[in-house]
Structures are given as structure tokens and as C-alpha cells.
Short mmCIF file of C-alpha atoms in Angstrom, two decimals:
data_model
loop_
_atom_site.label_atom_id
_atom_site.label_comp_id
_atom_site.label_asym_id
_atom_site.label_seq_id
_atom_site.Cartn_x
_atom_site.Cartn_y
_atom_site.Cartn_z
CA UNK A 74 2.61 19.63 -83.78
CA UNK A 75 -0.75 19.38 -85.54
CA UNK A 76 0.77 20.92 -88.66
CA UNK A 77 3.67 18.46 -88.62
CA UNK A 78 1.31 15.53 -88.07
CA UNK A 79 -0.91 16.56 -90.99
CA UNK A 80 2.11 16.85 -93.30
CA UNK A 81 3.38 13.49 -92.11
CA UNK A 82 -0.04 11.95 -92.86
CA UNK A 83 -0.15 13.85 -96.18
CA UNK A 84 -3.62 15.04 -95.20
CA UNK A 85 -3.84 18.35 -97.07
CA UNK A 86 -7.33 19.20 -95.81
CA UNK A 87 -6.21 18.79 -92.20
CA UNK A 88 -2.98 20.67 -93.01
CA UNK A 89 -4.93 23.66 -94.33
CA UNK A 90 -7.30 23.67 -91.34
CA UNK A 91 -4.58 23.49 -88.67
CA UNK A 92 -2.42 26.04 -90.51
CA UNK A 93 -5.31 28.52 -90.66
CA UNK A 94 -5.99 27.84 -86.97
CA UNK A 95 -2.34 28.56 -86.16
CA UNK A 96 -2.38 31.78 -88.20
CA UNK A 97 -5.49 32.89 -86.30
CA UNK A 98 -3.76 32.22 -82.96
CA UNK A 99 -0.76 34.27 -84.06
CA UNK A 100 -3.05 37.09 -85.20
CA UNK A 101 -4.83 37.07 -81.83
CA UNK A 102 -1.47 37.18 -80.04
CA UNK A 103 -0.38 40.16 -82.13
CA UNK A 104 -3.66 41.98 -81.37
CA UNK A 105 -3.32 41.21 -77.65
CA UNK A 106 0.27 42.49 -77.68
CA UNK A 107 -0.76 45.74 -79.41
CA UNK A 108 -3.61 46.30 -76.93
CA UNK A 109 -1.31 45.57 -73.98
CA UNK A 110 1.29 48.04 -75.23
CA UNK A 111 -1.36 50.72 -75.78
CA UNK A 112 -2.72 50.26 -72.25
CA UNK A 113 0.78 50.26 -70.74
CA UNK A 114 1.87 53.44 -72.49
CA UNK A 115 -1.42 55.25 -71.81
CA UNK A 116 -1.29 54.27 -68.15
CA UNK A 117 2.29 55.43 -67.71
CA UNK A 118 1.73 58.73 -69.48
CA UNK A 119 -1.27 59.85 -67.41
CA UNK A 120 -0.19 62.75 -65.22
CA UNK A 121 -2.65 62.40 -62.33
CA UNK A 122 -0.18 62.50 -59.46
CA UNK A 123 -1.19 63.11 -55.86
CA UNK A 124 0.53 63.19 -52.49
CA UNK A 125 -1.05 59.89 -51.43
CA UNK A 126 1.36 57.26 -50.17
CA UNK A 127 0.58 53.58 -49.74
CA UNK A 128 2.11 51.00 -47.44
CA UNK A 129 3.36 47.76 -48.95
CA UNK A 130 0.26 45.99 -47.65
CA UNK A 131 -2.07 48.61 -49.15
CA UNK A 132 -0.19 48.61 -52.45
CA UNK A 133 -0.33 44.82 -52.65
CA UNK A 134 -4.08 44.83 -52.03
CA UNK A 135 -4.72 47.58 -54.58
CA UNK A 136 -2.60 45.97 -57.29
CA UNK A 137 -3.83 42.45 -56.52
CA UNK A 138 -0.51 40.86 -55.65
CA UNK A 139 1.21 39.70 -52.48
CA UNK A 140 3.69 41.73 -50.46
CA UNK A 141 6.33 39.16 -51.41
CA UNK A 142 5.63 39.89 -55.07
CA UNK A 143 6.35 43.57 -54.44
CA UNK A 144 9.59 42.61 -52.65
CA UNK A 145 10.50 40.50 -55.68
CA UNK A 146 9.86 43.46 -58.00
CA UNK A 147 12.14 45.57 -55.81
CA UNK A 148 14.88 42.92 -55.90
CA UNK A 149 14.57 42.76 -59.68
CA UNK A 150 14.75 46.56 -59.90
CA UNK A 151 11.31 46.94 -61.47
CA UNK A 152 10.40 49.44 -58.76
CA UNK A 153 12.74 51.54 -56.60
CA UNK A 154 14.08 49.95 -53.44
CA UNK A 155 13.90 51.63 -50.08
CA UNK A 156 16.71 51.54 -47.59
CA UNK A 157 17.03 48.18 -45.82
CA UNK A 158 14.87 47.75 -42.71
CA UNK A 159 12.89 50.88 -43.50
CA UNK A 160 9.11 50.78 -43.72
CA UNK A 161 8.18 51.14 -47.35
CA UNK A 162 5.67 53.56 -48.75
CA UNK A 163 4.80 53.88 -52.41
CA UNK A 164 3.62 56.91 -54.35
CA UNK A 165 0.77 56.84 -56.80
CA UNK A 166 3.33 56.84 -59.65
CA UNK A 167 4.98 53.69 -58.26
CA UNK A 168 1.55 52.12 -57.76
CA UNK A 169 0.77 52.87 -61.41
CA UNK A 170 4.06 51.22 -62.36
CA UNK A 171 3.06 48.16 -60.29
CA UNK A 172 -0.20 47.90 -62.24
CA UNK A 173 1.78 47.99 -65.48
CA UNK A 174 4.20 45.32 -64.24
CA UNK A 175 1.29 43.08 -63.24
CA UNK A 176 -0.41 43.60 -66.61
CA UNK A 177 2.76 42.74 -68.51
CA UNK A 178 3.38 39.64 -66.39
CA UNK A 179 -0.21 38.49 -66.91
CA UNK A 180 0.32 38.88 -70.65
CA UNK A 181 3.33 36.58 -70.60
CA UNK A 182 6.23 39.02 -70.50
CA UNK A 183 9.29 38.01 -68.49
CA UNK A 184 10.86 40.07 -65.72
CA UNK A 185 13.88 40.64 -67.99
CA UNK A 186 11.74 42.05 -70.81
CA UNK A 187 9.86 44.29 -68.36
CA UNK A 188 13.17 45.58 -66.95
CA UNK A 189 14.37 46.42 -70.47
CA UNK A 190 11.06 48.12 -71.23
CA UNK A 191 11.34 50.36 -68.16
CA UNK A 192 15.03 51.01 -68.77
CA UNK A 193 14.24 52.46 -72.21
CA UNK A 194 11.05 54.16 -71.07
CA UNK A 195 12.81 55.89 -68.16
CA UNK A 196 15.48 57.18 -70.56
CA UNK A 197 12.76 58.70 -72.75
CA UNK A 198 13.32 56.10 -75.47
CA UNK A 199 9.65 55.37 -76.06
CA UNK A 200 10.11 53.60 -79.41
CA UNK A 201 12.88 51.37 -77.99
CA UNK A 202 10.67 50.61 -74.99
CA UNK A 203 7.82 49.51 -77.25
CA UNK A 204 10.21 47.56 -79.47
CA UNK A 205 11.50 45.67 -76.42
CA UNK A 206 7.96 44.38 -75.83
CA UNK A 207 7.29 43.54 -79.46
CA UNK A 208 10.61 42.02 -80.43
CA UNK A 209 12.60 40.10 -77.78
CA UNK A 210 15.46 39.70 -80.28
CA UNK A 211 15.81 43.50 -80.18
CA UNK A 212 16.28 43.24 -76.42
CA UNK A 213 18.93 40.53 -76.83
CA UNK A 214 20.71 42.62 -79.47
CA UNK A 215 20.85 45.60 -77.12
CA UNK A 216 22.36 43.44 -74.38
CA UNK A 217 25.24 42.49 -76.68
CA UNK A 218 26.18 46.10 -77.43
#
């Protein structure tokens, strides 16, 4: 809006300043996206698995979310669902996935984008998974095929 206002006022000095400010914001967003993707991929590819299992309450506390949030992630197929009315326990791999989901949500990604990311990642399509985070149009295009 600041750019449009400066053009409307024909204030070229203001136009240059707000345009440069906008370009800087876009650059920061691109850097943040790249860092997020690097953290996500590195976290998922670590192979430090153990036999530890965590209850929903423990998992929620460790990840920093509510138990209802974890239920929501199950309903949205971001993490595997247990059988109905069965006490849920989560492996360290699922806990790691929860951390990634939380990180992506905190960085502004939608549940739909995160689902597409994991769909590609689980199929071994690493480049498509990364592309789904970088380019939402790519995700939309894949849905149409």
C-alpha cells in the first residue's frame, strides 16, 4: 500500500524508499524460507532412532503444543493415526516429525502445504518436497494432475 500511495502522490523519493524496504522484506522472507527448509530436511534425515515411546501428553509437552493440536495433526494426516479409543504412543521419529510440523506452522506454512511436503518426502521425492515449500503454485499444479 505504501508503494501505491507514493506513486499516487508522485513522490519518487518516498517511492524509492518504500520499494527498497519491500525488496528487503522479500529478501528476508526468502532467507527465512531457505533456513527453515534446511532445518526441516536436516532434522528429518538424522538417523538417531531409539526405542523410546512417548504418550500424547509427553509428546505435547516436549514439542510445545497441546494434546488437541496433536489430535488435529492426526486428523489432518500429518502424523499416523492410532486405532480409535486406543491410548496413543509416539516414537522418536514421530516426535521429530511433530517438531518439523510445528516449525513449519510457526513459519507460516499451511496444513495443506505441510501435507504435500510430507507426501513427497515420504515417497522419496526430496526435490518435490522442497519445491512444495518454496512454490505453492507447484503444489496446486500437482493437485490438478
